């Protein structure tokens, strides 16, 4: 697939329009989070939109079961064993119940699709309820995305921020899509 084909698939007019609607709907919270973490709100919304279609497609697999299976697959078993242990730490911390801990077939979780290790490093309890809820709590989702970006070097330099997005997902197509969707949402 070429970059143009990828962008055409990922940045539809519908995704742009929905992103603008949600940007407007959540603007006070997004501005607050943006002020705290230094990440413009349109980038938070763009990542949310590309990762899970604004929370509509978070995956329906048990994270623990997926990671347990992948831990014994052989190809990247050491990595997935570590992520399985991280998932168990999240459960032990009371952030979510095991039956609600759903995500992708590879263990990416919630509306920002964090792997358990990223959750432990970057997820935020922005609403102060004692849980980092990247599944259902908008404040925690937005703050977690922004915290990840800030902790990985987000600043005012667009070229630098493209490289920060490559830390989120190593695909240049993905980083380009986030930048373009953010530009379209922020207009």
Short mmCIF file of the C-alpha atoms (twelve columns), coordinates in Angstrom:
data_MODEL
# 
_entry.id   MODEL 
# 
loop_
_atom_site.group_PDB 
_atom_site.id 
_atom_site.type_symbol 
_atom_site.label_atom_id 
_atom_site.label_alt_id 
_atom_site.label_comp_id 
_atom_site.label_asym_id 
_atom_site.label_seq_id 
_atom_site.Cartn_x 
_atom_site.Cartn_y 
_atom_site.Cartn_z 
_atom_site.pdbx_PDB_model_num 
ATOM 1   C CA . UNK A 1   0.000   0.000   0.000  1 
ATOM 2   C CA . UNK A 2   1.335   3.422   -0.893 1 
ATOM 3   C CA . UNK A 3   1.255   6.349   1.512  1 
ATOM 4   C CA . UNK A 4   -1.417  8.017   -0.611 1 
ATOM 5   C CA . UNK A 5   -3.614  4.915   -0.430 1 
ATOM 6   C CA . UNK A 6   -3.107  4.676   3.330  1 
ATOM 7   C CA . UNK A 7   -3.943  8.343   3.876  1 
ATOM 8   C CA . UNK A 8   -7.048  8.093   1.695  1 
ATOM 9   C CA . UNK A 9   -8.244  5.151   3.785  1 
ATOM 10  C CA . UNK A 10  -7.385  6.615   7.186  1 
ATOM 11  C CA . UNK A 11  -8.321  10.275  6.697  1 
ATOM 12  C CA . UNK A 12  -11.811 10.175  5.273  1 
ATOM 13  C CA . UNK A 13  -14.114 13.175  5.111  1 
ATOM 14  C CA . UNK A 14  -16.260 11.404  7.698  1 
ATOM 15  C CA . UNK A 15  -13.319 11.033  10.113 1 
ATOM 16  C CA . UNK A 16  -12.425 14.699  9.676  1 
ATOM 17  C CA . UNK A 17  -16.017 15.831  10.276 1 
ATOM 18  C CA . UNK A 18  -16.397 13.581  13.334 1 
ATOM 19  C CA . UNK A 19  -13.067 14.836  14.654 1 
ATOM 20  C CA . UNK A 20  -14.190 18.450  14.309 1 
ATOM 21  C CA . UNK A 21  -17.466 17.668  16.089 1 
ATOM 22  C CA . UNK A 22  -15.711 15.954  18.995 1 
ATOM 23  C CA . UNK A 23  -13.048 18.652  19.108 1 
ATOM 24  C CA . UNK A 24  -15.799 21.250  19.581 1 
ATOM 25  C CA . UNK A 25  -17.753 19.076  22.030 1 
ATOM 26  C CA . UNK A 26  -14.762 18.434  24.283 1 
ATOM 27  C CA . UNK A 27  -13.007 21.785  23.728 1 
ATOM 28  C CA . UNK A 28  -12.956 22.965  27.370 1 
ATOM 29  C CA . UNK A 29  -11.425 19.684  28.581 1 
ATOM 30  C CA . UNK A 30  -9.040  19.504  25.617 1 
ATOM 31  C CA . UNK A 31  -7.851  23.065  26.234 1 
ATOM 32  C CA . UNK A 32  -7.278  22.270  29.916 1 
ATOM 33  C CA . UNK A 33  -5.301  19.117  29.105 1 
ATOM 34  C CA . UNK A 34  -3.389  20.934  26.373 1 
ATOM 35  C CA . UNK A 35  -2.432  23.691  28.807 1 
ATOM 36  C CA . UNK A 36  -1.100  21.193  31.334 1 
ATOM 37  C CA . UNK A 37  0.853   18.978  28.928 1 
ATOM 38  C CA . UNK A 38  1.788   21.397  26.137 1 
ATOM 39  C CA . UNK A 39  0.246   19.312  23.346 1 
ATOM 40  C CA . UNK A 40  -2.205  21.108  21.033 1 
ATOM 41  C CA . UNK A 41  -5.695  19.633  21.376 1 
ATOM 42  C CA . UNK A 42  -6.109  18.783  17.701 1 
ATOM 43  C CA . UNK A 43  -3.216  16.286  17.970 1 
ATOM 44  C CA . UNK A 44  -4.865  14.586  20.940 1 
ATOM 45  C CA . UNK A 45  -8.089  14.248  18.954 1 
ATOM 46  C CA . UNK A 46  -6.255  13.101  15.802 1 
ATOM 47  C CA . UNK A 47  -4.446  10.298  17.648 1 
ATOM 48  C CA . UNK A 48  -7.690  9.254   19.305 1 
ATOM 49  C CA . UNK A 49  -9.399  9.268   15.907 1 
ATOM 50  C CA . UNK A 50  -6.789  7.242   14.077 1 
ATOM 51  C CA . UNK A 51  -6.157  4.735   16.870 1 
ATOM 52  C CA . UNK A 52  -9.778  3.845   17.645 1 
ATOM 53  C CA . UNK A 53  -12.061 5.941   15.451 1 
ATOM 54  C CA . UNK A 54  -12.743 8.189   18.456 1 
ATOM 55  C CA . UNK A 55  -13.313 5.261   20.782 1 
ATOM 56  C CA . UNK A 56  -15.660 3.339   18.478 1 
ATOM 57  C CA . UNK A 57  -13.197 0.533   17.693 1 
ATOM 58  C CA . UNK A 58  -11.120 -0.451  20.708 1 
ATOM 59  C CA . UNK A 59  -11.041 -4.195  20.078 1 
ATOM 60  C CA . UNK A 60  -13.042 -6.871  21.791 1 
ATOM 61  C CA . UNK A 61  -10.332 -9.286  22.877 1 
ATOM 62  C CA . UNK A 62  -9.408  -10.107 26.450 1 
ATOM 63  C CA . UNK A 63  -6.043  -8.401  26.923 1 
ATOM 64  C CA . UNK A 64  -4.825  -11.015 29.390 1 
ATOM 65  C CA . UNK A 65  -5.842  -13.920 27.143 1 
ATOM 66  C CA . UNK A 66  -4.307  -12.278 24.065 1 
ATOM 67  C CA . UNK A 67  -1.030  -11.571 25.820 1 
ATOM 68  C CA . UNK A 68  -0.889  -15.046 27.369 1 
ATOM 69  C CA . UNK A 69  -1.299  -16.564 23.910 1 
ATOM 70  C CA . UNK A 70  1.325   -14.288 22.350 1 
ATOM 71  C CA . UNK A 71  3.734   -14.885 25.253 1 
ATOM 72  C CA . UNK A 72  4.049   -18.483 24.099 1 
ATOM 73  C CA . UNK A 73  3.965   -17.852 20.363 1 
ATOM 74  C CA . UNK A 74  7.756   -17.829 20.029 1 
ATOM 75  C CA . UNK A 75  8.351   -14.887 17.696 1 
ATOM 76  C CA . UNK A 76  8.285   -12.152 20.330 1 
ATOM 77  C CA . UNK A 77  7.454   -14.211 23.383 1 
ATOM 78  C CA . UNK A 78  9.799   -12.343 25.751 1 
ATOM 79  C CA . UNK A 79  8.181   -8.997  24.896 1 
ATOM 80  C CA . UNK A 80  4.654   -10.345 25.313 1 
ATOM 81  C CA . UNK A 81  5.507   -12.106 28.596 1 
ATOM 82  C CA . UNK A 82  6.607   -8.717  29.923 1 
ATOM 83  C CA . UNK A 83  3.388   -7.127  28.686 1 
ATOM 84  C CA . UNK A 84  1.358   -9.903  30.307 1 
ATOM 85  C CA . UNK A 85  3.034   -9.163  33.656 1 
ATOM 86  C CA . UNK A 86  2.322   -5.447  33.097 1 
ATOM 87  C CA . UNK A 87  -1.351  -6.229  32.401 1 
ATOM 88  C CA . UNK A 88  -1.553  -8.159  35.664 1 
ATOM 89  C CA . UNK A 89  -0.047  -5.158  37.489 1 
ATOM 90  C CA . UNK A 90  -2.782  -2.956  36.028 1 
ATOM 91  C CA . UNK A 91  -5.426  -5.357  37.288 1 
ATOM 92  C CA . UNK A 92  -3.728  -5.538  40.684 1 
ATOM 93  C CA . UNK A 93  -3.766  -1.724  40.817 1 
ATOM 94  C CA . UNK A 94  -7.545  -1.717  40.474 1 
ATOM 95  C CA . UNK A 95  -7.629  0.409   37.330 1 
ATOM 96  C CA . UNK A 96  -10.044 -1.979  35.592 1 
ATOM 97  C CA . UNK A 97  -11.696 -5.339  36.204 1 
ATOM 98  C CA . UNK A 98  -10.275 -8.311  34.302 1 
ATOM 99  C CA . UNK A 99  -13.536 -8.912  32.393 1 
ATOM 100 C CA . UNK A 100 -13.518 -5.267  31.218 1 
ATOM 101 C CA . UNK A 101 -9.857  -5.232  30.171 1 
ATOM 102 C CA . UNK A 102 -10.417 -5.526  26.463 1 
ATOM 103 C CA . UNK A 103 -8.309  -4.457  23.537 1 
ATOM 104 C CA . UNK A 104 -6.748  -5.559  20.287 1 
ATOM 105 C CA . UNK A 105 -5.662  -9.085  19.435 1 
ATOM 106 C CA . UNK A 106 -2.097  -8.018  20.349 1 
ATOM 107 C CA . UNK A 107 -2.946  -6.479  23.728 1 
ATOM 108 C CA . UNK A 108 -3.269  -2.770  22.878 1 
ATOM 109 C CA . UNK A 109 -5.884  -1.350  25.216 1 
ATOM 110 C CA . UNK A 110 -8.503  1.311   25.518 1 
ATOM 111 C CA . UNK A 111 -9.326  4.339   23.431 1 
ATOM 112 C CA . UNK A 112 -5.657  5.266   23.017 1 
ATOM 113 C CA . UNK A 113 -4.497  1.694   22.366 1 
ATOM 114 C CA . UNK A 114 -1.698  1.626   24.930 1 
ATOM 115 C CA . UNK A 115 0.176   -1.573  25.493 1 
ATOM 116 C CA . UNK A 116 0.233   -2.402  29.229 1 
ATOM 117 C CA . UNK A 117 3.820   -1.114  29.569 1 
ATOM 118 C CA . UNK A 118 2.823   2.213   28.035 1 
ATOM 119 C CA . UNK A 119 -0.172  2.314   30.352 1 
ATOM 120 C CA . UNK A 120 2.076   1.914   33.388 1 
ATOM 121 C CA . UNK A 121 4.451   4.596   32.110 1 
ATOM 122 C CA . UNK A 122 2.072   7.187   30.666 1 
ATOM 123 C CA . UNK A 123 -1.589  6.675   31.612 1 
ATOM 124 C CA . UNK A 124 -2.979  9.468   33.756 1 
ATOM 125 C CA . UNK A 125 -5.702  9.685   36.383 1 
ATOM 126 C CA . UNK A 126 -6.732  13.160  35.246 1 
ATOM 127 C CA . UNK A 127 -10.149 13.108  36.896 1 
ATOM 128 C CA . UNK A 128 -8.596  12.128  40.253 1 
ATOM 129 C CA . UNK A 129 -10.793 9.103   40.987 1 
ATOM 130 C CA . UNK A 130 -7.846  6.816   41.800 1 
ATOM 131 C CA . UNK A 131 -8.023  4.883   38.515 1 
ATOM 132 C CA . UNK A 132 -6.305  5.463   35.199 1 
ATOM 133 C CA . UNK A 133 -9.218  4.687   32.901 1 
ATOM 134 C CA . UNK A 134 -8.251  4.753   29.229 1 
ATOM 135 C CA . UNK A 135 -11.360 2.736   28.338 1 
ATOM 136 C CA . UNK A 136 -14.227 5.028   29.370 1 
ATOM 137 C CA . UNK A 137 -13.055 8.268   31.041 1 
ATOM 138 C CA . UNK A 138 -12.495 11.052  28.525 1 
ATOM 139 C CA . UNK A 139 -10.292 13.128  30.830 1 
ATOM 140 C CA . UNK A 140 -7.983  10.183  31.493 1 
ATOM 141 C CA . UNK A 141 -7.882  9.260   27.790 1 
ATOM 142 C CA . UNK A 142 -6.955  12.767  26.626 1 
ATOM 143 C CA . UNK A 143 -4.430  13.312  29.424 1 
ATOM 144 C CA . UNK A 144 -2.821  9.926   28.791 1 
ATOM 145 C CA . UNK A 145 -2.335  10.682  25.096 1 
ATOM 146 C CA . UNK A 146 -0.905  14.110  25.904 1 
ATOM 147 C CA . UNK A 147 1.343   12.750  28.661 1 
ATOM 148 C CA . UNK A 148 2.785   10.120  26.324 1 
ATOM 149 C CA . UNK A 149 3.593   12.772  23.728 1 
ATOM 150 C CA . UNK A 150 5.071   15.200  26.264 1 
ATOM 151 C CA . UNK A 151 7.191   12.537  27.969 1 
ATOM 152 C CA . UNK A 152 8.558   11.536  24.569 1 
ATOM 153 C CA . UNK A 153 9.696   15.048  23.692 1 
ATOM 154 C CA . UNK A 154 6.728   16.918  22.181 1 
ATOM 155 C CA . UNK A 155 7.496   20.603  21.701 1 
ATOM 156 C CA . UNK A 156 6.806   23.475  19.285 1 
ATOM 157 C CA . UNK A 157 8.954   21.981  16.483 1 
ATOM 158 C CA . UNK A 158 6.778   20.194  13.907 1 
ATOM 159 C CA . UNK A 159 9.671   18.074  12.596 1 
ATOM 160 C CA . UNK A 160 10.502  16.974  16.141 1 
ATOM 161 C CA . UNK A 161 6.860   16.119  16.776 1 
ATOM 162 C CA . UNK A 162 6.756   13.922  13.682 1 
ATOM 163 C CA . UNK A 163 9.598   11.948  15.292 1 
ATOM 164 C CA . UNK A 164 7.681   11.796  18.588 1 
ATOM 165 C CA . UNK A 165 4.752   10.270  16.696 1 
ATOM 166 C CA . UNK A 166 7.168   7.661   15.324 1 
ATOM 167 C CA . UNK A 167 7.777   6.594   18.930 1 
ATOM 168 C CA . UNK A 168 4.026   6.000   19.268 1 
ATOM 169 C CA . UNK A 169 3.931   3.980   16.039 1 
ATOM 170 C CA . UNK A 170 7.023   3.375   13.895 1 
ATOM 171 C CA . UNK A 171 5.083   3.818   10.661 1 
ATOM 172 C CA . UNK A 172 5.838   7.033   8.776  1 
ATOM 173 C CA . UNK A 173 2.413   6.653   7.157  1 
ATOM 174 C CA . UNK A 174 0.820   6.684   10.611 1 
ATOM 175 C CA . UNK A 175 2.740   9.774   11.745 1 
ATOM 176 C CA . UNK A 176 1.871   11.584  8.518  1 
ATOM 177 C CA . UNK A 177 -1.794  10.670  8.950  1 
ATOM 178 C CA . UNK A 178 -1.882  12.027  12.511 1 
ATOM 179 C CA . UNK A 179 -0.285  15.298  11.392 1 
ATOM 180 C CA . UNK A 180 -2.685  15.675  8.463  1 
ATOM 181 C CA . UNK A 181 -5.772  14.781  10.453 1 
ATOM 182 C CA . UNK A 182 -4.743  17.205  13.213 1 
ATOM 183 C CA . UNK A 183 -4.305  19.960  10.626 1 
ATOM 184 C CA . UNK A 184 -7.782  19.224  9.223  1 
ATOM 185 C CA . UNK A 185 -9.423  19.106  12.657 1 
ATOM 186 C CA . UNK A 186 -7.755  22.297  13.855 1 
ATOM 187 C CA . UNK A 187 -8.921  24.416  10.897 1 
# 
